[in-house]
Amino acid sequence: MEGSRWRSWRILLTPYYLNLYARQAHVLRVAAAFLVGLALNLLFEIPHGSWMLVTILIVLGSVPHWGGVRRKALQRMGGSLLGRRPAWWPWPCTAIRRCPAICG
C-alpha cells in the first residue's frame, strides 16, 4: 500500500504536472522558503533578520523558474558584494577631495 501511495505523489513531479500547476508550485515554494527563513530568524534571533526575508521574497517572489532564481540570486549576491566593497576597500583620500567629511 505504501508503494502505491508514493506512486500517486510521484506522478505530480512529472514535467507535465509541474507545468500544469506551475503557479501553485511557485506559491508553495515561496511560502515554504519564507517560513523556513522566518523560523530561522525567530529561532536564532538574527540581528536585522528581516533582510533575509526580504531577500527571499525578492529572489524567489518574481521568478517562477529555477534557472531564473539561480541567476537572480547570483545578481543579488554580486550587488551585495559590490555594495559592501567600500567598507573594506581602502579609498585614497586624494581621489575624494570634494568630501572633507570622509577624508577628515
mmCIF file of the C-alpha atoms, coordinates in Angstrom:
data_MODEL
# 
_entry.id   MODEL 
# 
loop_
_atom_site.group_PDB 
_atom_site.id 
_atom_site.type_symbol 
_atom_site.label_atom_id 
_atom_site.label_alt_id 
_atom_site.label_comp_id 
_atom_site.label_asym_id 
_atom_site.label_entity_id 
_atom_site.label_seq_id 
_atom_site.pdbx_PDB_ins_code 
_atom_site.Cartn_x 
_atom_site.Cartn_y 
_atom_site.Cartn_z 
_atom_site.occupancy 
_atom_site.B_iso_or_equiv 
_atom_site.pdbx_formal_charge 
_atom_site.auth_seq_id 
_atom_site.auth_comp_id 
_atom_site.auth_asym_id 
_atom_site.auth_atom_id 
_atom_site.pdbx_PDB_model_num 
ATOM 1   C CA . MET A 1 1   ? 0.000  0.000  0.000   1.00 0.00 ? 1   MET A CA 1 
ATOM 2   C CA . GLU A 1 2   ? 2.864  2.349  0.781   1.00 0.00 ? 2   GLU A CA 1 
ATOM 3   C CA . GLY A 1 3   ? 4.330  1.951  -2.716  1.00 0.00 ? 3   GLY A CA 1 
ATOM 4   C CA . SER A 1 4   ? 1.058  2.869  -4.403  1.00 0.00 ? 4   SER A CA 1 
ATOM 5   C CA . ARG A 1 5   ? 0.784  5.995  -2.257  1.00 0.00 ? 5   ARG A CA 1 
ATOM 6   C CA . TRP A 1 6   ? 4.283  7.087  -3.332  1.00 0.00 ? 6   TRP A CA 1 
ATOM 7   C CA . ARG A 1 7   ? 3.416  6.455  -6.988  1.00 0.00 ? 7   ARG A CA 1 
ATOM 8   C CA . SER A 1 8   ? 0.369  8.700  -6.699  1.00 0.00 ? 8   SER A CA 1 
ATOM 9   C CA . TRP A 1 9   ? 2.533  11.546 -5.327  1.00 0.00 ? 9   TRP A CA 1 
ATOM 10  C CA . ARG A 1 10  ? 5.386  10.869 -7.734  1.00 0.00 ? 10  ARG A CA 1 
ATOM 11  C CA . ILE A 1 11  ? 3.140  11.484 -10.727 1.00 0.00 ? 11  ILE A CA 1 
ATOM 12  C CA . LEU A 1 12  ? 2.786  15.100 -9.555  1.00 0.00 ? 12  LEU A CA 1 
ATOM 13  C CA . LEU A 1 13  ? 6.541  15.558 -10.026 1.00 0.00 ? 13  LEU A CA 1 
ATOM 14  C CA . THR A 1 14  ? 6.452  14.779 -13.730 1.00 0.00 ? 14  THR A CA 1 
ATOM 15  C CA . PRO A 1 15  ? 7.099  17.724 -16.072 1.00 0.00 ? 15  PRO A CA 1 
ATOM 16  C CA . TYR A 1 16  ? 3.503  17.616 -17.323 1.00 0.00 ? 16  TYR A CA 1 
ATOM 17  C CA . TYR A 1 17  ? 2.003  18.217 -13.895 1.00 0.00 ? 17  TYR A CA 1 
ATOM 18  C CA . LEU A 1 18  ? 4.717  20.647 -12.852 1.00 0.00 ? 18  LEU A CA 1 
ATOM 19  C CA . ASN A 1 19  ? 3.922  22.720 -15.910 1.00 0.00 ? 19  ASN A CA 1 
ATOM 20  C CA . LEU A 1 20  ? 0.177  22.355 -15.416 1.00 0.00 ? 20  LEU A CA 1 
ATOM 21  C CA . TYR A 1 21  ? 0.373  23.507 -11.788 1.00 0.00 ? 21  TYR A CA 1 
ATOM 22  C CA . ALA A 1 22  ? 3.362  25.845 -12.113 1.00 0.00 ? 22  ALA A CA 1 
ATOM 23  C CA . ARG A 1 23  ? 1.698  28.767 -10.337 1.00 0.00 ? 23  ARG A CA 1 
ATOM 24  C CA . GLN A 1 24  ? 0.630  26.658 -7.358  1.00 0.00 ? 24  GLN A CA 1 
ATOM 25  C CA . ALA A 1 25  ? 4.079  25.052 -7.133  1.00 0.00 ? 25  ALA A CA 1 
ATOM 26  C CA . HIS A 1 26  ? 5.683  28.503 -7.193  1.00 0.00 ? 26  HIS A CA 1 
ATOM 27  C CA . VAL A 1 27  ? 3.417  29.760 -4.406  1.00 0.00 ? 27  VAL A CA 1 
ATOM 28  C CA . LEU A 1 28  ? 4.213  26.710 -2.275  1.00 0.00 ? 28  LEU A CA 1 
ATOM 29  C CA . ARG A 1 29  ? 7.954  27.095 -2.910  1.00 0.00 ? 29  ARG A CA 1 
ATOM 30  C CA . VAL A 1 30  ? 7.978  30.797 -1.943  1.00 0.00 ? 30  VAL A CA 1 
ATOM 31  C CA . ALA A 1 31  ? 5.797  30.176 1.116   1.00 0.00 ? 31  ALA A CA 1 
ATOM 32  C CA . ALA A 1 32  ? 7.988  27.286 2.293   1.00 0.00 ? 32  ALA A CA 1 
ATOM 33  C CA . ALA A 1 33  ? 11.194 29.305 1.845   1.00 0.00 ? 33  ALA A CA 1 
ATOM 34  C CA . PHE A 1 34  ? 9.676  32.294 3.640   1.00 0.00 ? 34  PHE A CA 1 
ATOM 35  C CA . LEU A 1 35  ? 8.501  30.138 6.549   1.00 0.00 ? 35  LEU A CA 1 
ATOM 36  C CA . VAL A 1 36  ? 11.924 28.499 6.868   1.00 0.00 ? 36  VAL A CA 1 
ATOM 37  C CA . GLY A 1 37  ? 13.556 31.940 6.852   1.00 0.00 ? 37  GLY A CA 1 
ATOM 38  C CA . LEU A 1 38  ? 11.079 33.231 9.430   1.00 0.00 ? 38  LEU A CA 1 
ATOM 39  C CA . ALA A 1 39  ? 11.661 30.200 11.657  1.00 0.00 ? 39  ALA A CA 1 
ATOM 40  C CA . LEU A 1 40  ? 15.451 30.690 11.459  1.00 0.00 ? 40  LEU A CA 1 
ATOM 41  C CA . ASN A 1 41  ? 15.006 34.368 12.201  1.00 0.00 ? 41  ASN A CA 1 
ATOM 42  C CA . LEU A 1 42  ? 12.845 33.715 15.263  1.00 0.00 ? 42  LEU A CA 1 
ATOM 43  C CA . LEU A 1 43  ? 14.874 30.738 16.486  1.00 0.00 ? 43  LEU A CA 1 
ATOM 44  C CA . PHE A 1 44  ? 18.318 32.341 16.342  1.00 0.00 ? 44  PHE A CA 1 
ATOM 45  C CA . GLU A 1 45  ? 17.210 35.987 16.851  1.00 0.00 ? 45  GLU A CA 1 
ATOM 46  C CA . ILE A 1 46  ? 19.329 37.187 13.955  1.00 0.00 ? 46  ILE A CA 1 
ATOM 47  C CA . PRO A 1 47  ? 20.018 40.935 14.097  1.00 0.00 ? 47  PRO A CA 1 
ATOM 48  C CA . HIS A 1 48  ? 18.382 42.619 11.108  1.00 0.00 ? 48  HIS A CA 1 
ATOM 49  C CA . GLY A 1 49  ? 16.998 39.221 10.128  1.00 0.00 ? 49  GLY A CA 1 
ATOM 50  C CA . SER A 1 50  ? 14.161 40.851 8.263   1.00 0.00 ? 50  SER A CA 1 
ATOM 51  C CA . TRP A 1 51  ? 16.594 41.407 5.393   1.00 0.00 ? 51  TRP A CA 1 
ATOM 52  C CA . MET A 1 52  ? 16.780 37.648 4.960   1.00 0.00 ? 52  MET A CA 1 
ATOM 53  C CA . LEU A 1 53  ? 13.014 37.567 4.446   1.00 0.00 ? 53  LEU A CA 1 
ATOM 54  C CA . VAL A 1 54  ? 13.169 40.499 2.025   1.00 0.00 ? 54  VAL A CA 1 
ATOM 55  C CA . THR A 1 55  ? 15.877 38.700 0.047   1.00 0.00 ? 55  THR A CA 1 
ATOM 56  C CA . ILE A 1 56  ? 13.782 35.530 -0.085  1.00 0.00 ? 56  ILE A CA 1 
ATOM 57  C CA . LEU A 1 57  ? 10.835 37.461 -1.468  1.00 0.00 ? 57  LEU A CA 1 
ATOM 58  C CA . ILE A 1 58  ? 12.949 39.412 -3.956  1.00 0.00 ? 58  ILE A CA 1 
ATOM 59  C CA . VAL A 1 59  ? 14.849 36.403 -5.278  1.00 0.00 ? 59  VAL A CA 1 
ATOM 60  C CA . LEU A 1 60  ? 12.042 33.837 -5.274  1.00 0.00 ? 60  LEU A CA 1 
ATOM 61  C CA . GLY A 1 61  ? 8.959  36.021 -5.493  1.00 0.00 ? 61  GLY A CA 1 
ATOM 62  C CA . SER A 1 62  ? 9.038  37.224 -9.054  1.00 0.00 ? 62  SER A CA 1 
ATOM 63  C CA . VAL A 1 63  ? 10.820 34.332 -10.779 1.00 0.00 ? 63  VAL A CA 1 
ATOM 64  C CA . PRO A 1 64  ? 8.810  31.112 -11.036 1.00 0.00 ? 64  PRO A CA 1 
ATOM 65  C CA . HIS A 1 65  ? 11.539 29.083 -12.803 1.00 0.00 ? 65  HIS A CA 1 
ATOM 66  C CA . TRP A 1 66  ? 14.629 27.595 -11.115 1.00 0.00 ? 66  TRP A CA 1 
ATOM 67  C CA . GLY A 1 67  ? 17.044 28.864 -13.758 1.00 0.00 ? 67  GLY A CA 1 
ATOM 68  C CA . GLY A 1 68  ? 15.857 32.425 -13.263 1.00 0.00 ? 68  GLY A CA 1 
ATOM 69  C CA . VAL A 1 69  ? 16.071 32.066 -9.487  1.00 0.00 ? 69  VAL A CA 1 
ATOM 70  C CA . ARG A 1 70  ? 19.703 30.997 -9.694  1.00 0.00 ? 70  ARG A CA 1 
ATOM 71  C CA . ARG A 1 71  ? 20.588 33.923 -11.974 1.00 0.00 ? 71  ARG A CA 1 
ATOM 72  C CA . LYS A 1 72  ? 18.718 36.437 -9.832  1.00 0.00 ? 72  LYS A CA 1 
ATOM 73  C CA . ALA A 1 73  ? 20.304 35.099 -6.640  1.00 0.00 ? 73  ALA A CA 1 
ATOM 74  C CA . LEU A 1 74  ? 23.765 35.496 -8.162  1.00 0.00 ? 74  LEU A CA 1 
ATOM 75  C CA . GLN A 1 75  ? 22.916 39.044 -9.260  1.00 0.00 ? 75  GLN A CA 1 
ATOM 76  C CA . ARG A 1 76  ? 21.656 39.865 -5.765  1.00 0.00 ? 76  ARG A CA 1 
ATOM 77  C CA . MET A 1 77  ? 24.804 38.412 -4.204  1.00 0.00 ? 77  MET A CA 1 
ATOM 78  C CA . GLY A 1 78  ? 27.010 40.339 -6.625  1.00 0.00 ? 78  GLY A CA 1 
ATOM 79  C CA . GLY A 1 79  ? 25.180 43.568 -5.866  1.00 0.00 ? 79  GLY A CA 1 
ATOM 80  C CA . SER A 1 80  ? 25.552 42.971 -2.151  1.00 0.00 ? 80  SER A CA 1 
ATOM 81  C CA . LEU A 1 81  ? 29.280 42.341 -2.527  1.00 0.00 ? 81  LEU A CA 1 
ATOM 82  C CA . LEU A 1 82  ? 29.718 45.476 -4.655  1.00 0.00 ? 82  LEU A CA 1 
ATOM 83  C CA . GLY A 1 83  ? 27.730 47.487 -2.120  1.00 0.00 ? 83  GLY A CA 1 
ATOM 84  C CA . ARG A 1 84  ? 29.904 46.120 0.675   1.00 0.00 ? 84  ARG A CA 1 
ATOM 85  C CA . ARG A 1 85  ? 33.123 46.920 -1.154  1.00 0.00 ? 85  ARG A CA 1 
ATOM 86  C CA . PRO A 1 86  ? 33.506 50.483 0.171   1.00 0.00 ? 86  PRO A CA 1 
ATOM 87  C CA . ALA A 1 87  ? 33.504 49.109 3.717   1.00 0.00 ? 87  ALA A CA 1 
ATOM 88  C CA . TRP A 1 88  ? 36.747 47.193 3.231   1.00 0.00 ? 88  TRP A CA 1 
ATOM 89  C CA . TRP A 1 89  ? 38.358 48.778 0.155   1.00 0.00 ? 89  TRP A CA 1 
ATOM 90  C CA . PRO A 1 90  ? 40.891 51.467 1.130   1.00 0.00 ? 90  PRO A CA 1 
ATOM 91  C CA . TRP A 1 91  ? 39.765 54.521 -0.803  1.00 0.00 ? 91  TRP A CA 1 
ATOM 92  C CA . PRO A 1 92  ? 42.592 57.012 -1.238  1.00 0.00 ? 92  PRO A CA 1 
ATOM 93  C CA . CYS A 1 93  ? 41.681 60.413 0.172   1.00 0.00 ? 93  CYS A CA 1 
ATOM 94  C CA . THR A 1 94  ? 43.449 62.173 -2.679  1.00 0.00 ? 94  THR A CA 1 
ATOM 95  C CA . ALA A 1 95  ? 40.745 60.906 -5.049  1.00 0.00 ? 95  ALA A CA 1 
ATOM 96  C CA . ILE A 1 96  ? 37.937 62.231 -2.838  1.00 0.00 ? 96  ILE A CA 1 
ATOM 97  C CA . ARG A 1 97  ? 38.962 65.846 -2.294  1.00 0.00 ? 97  ARG A CA 1 
ATOM 98  C CA . ARG A 1 98  ? 35.429 67.165 -2.569  1.00 0.00 ? 98  ARG A CA 1 
ATOM 99  C CA . CYS A 1 99  ? 34.240 65.393 0.564   1.00 0.00 ? 99  CYS A CA 1 
ATOM 100 C CA . PRO A 1 100 ? 36.127 66.640 3.644   1.00 0.00 ? 100 PRO A CA 1 
ATOM 101 C CA . ALA A 1 101 ? 33.680 64.850 5.948   1.00 0.00 ? 101 ALA A CA 1 
ATOM 102 C CA . ILE A 1 102 ? 35.004 61.490 4.736   1.00 0.00 ? 102 ILE A CA 1 
ATOM 103 C CA . CYS A 1 103 ? 38.696 62.384 4.468   1.00 0.00 ? 103 CYS A CA 1 
ATOM 104 C CA . GLY A 1 104 ? 38.888 64.492 7.592   1.00 0.00 ? 104 GLY A CA 1 
# 
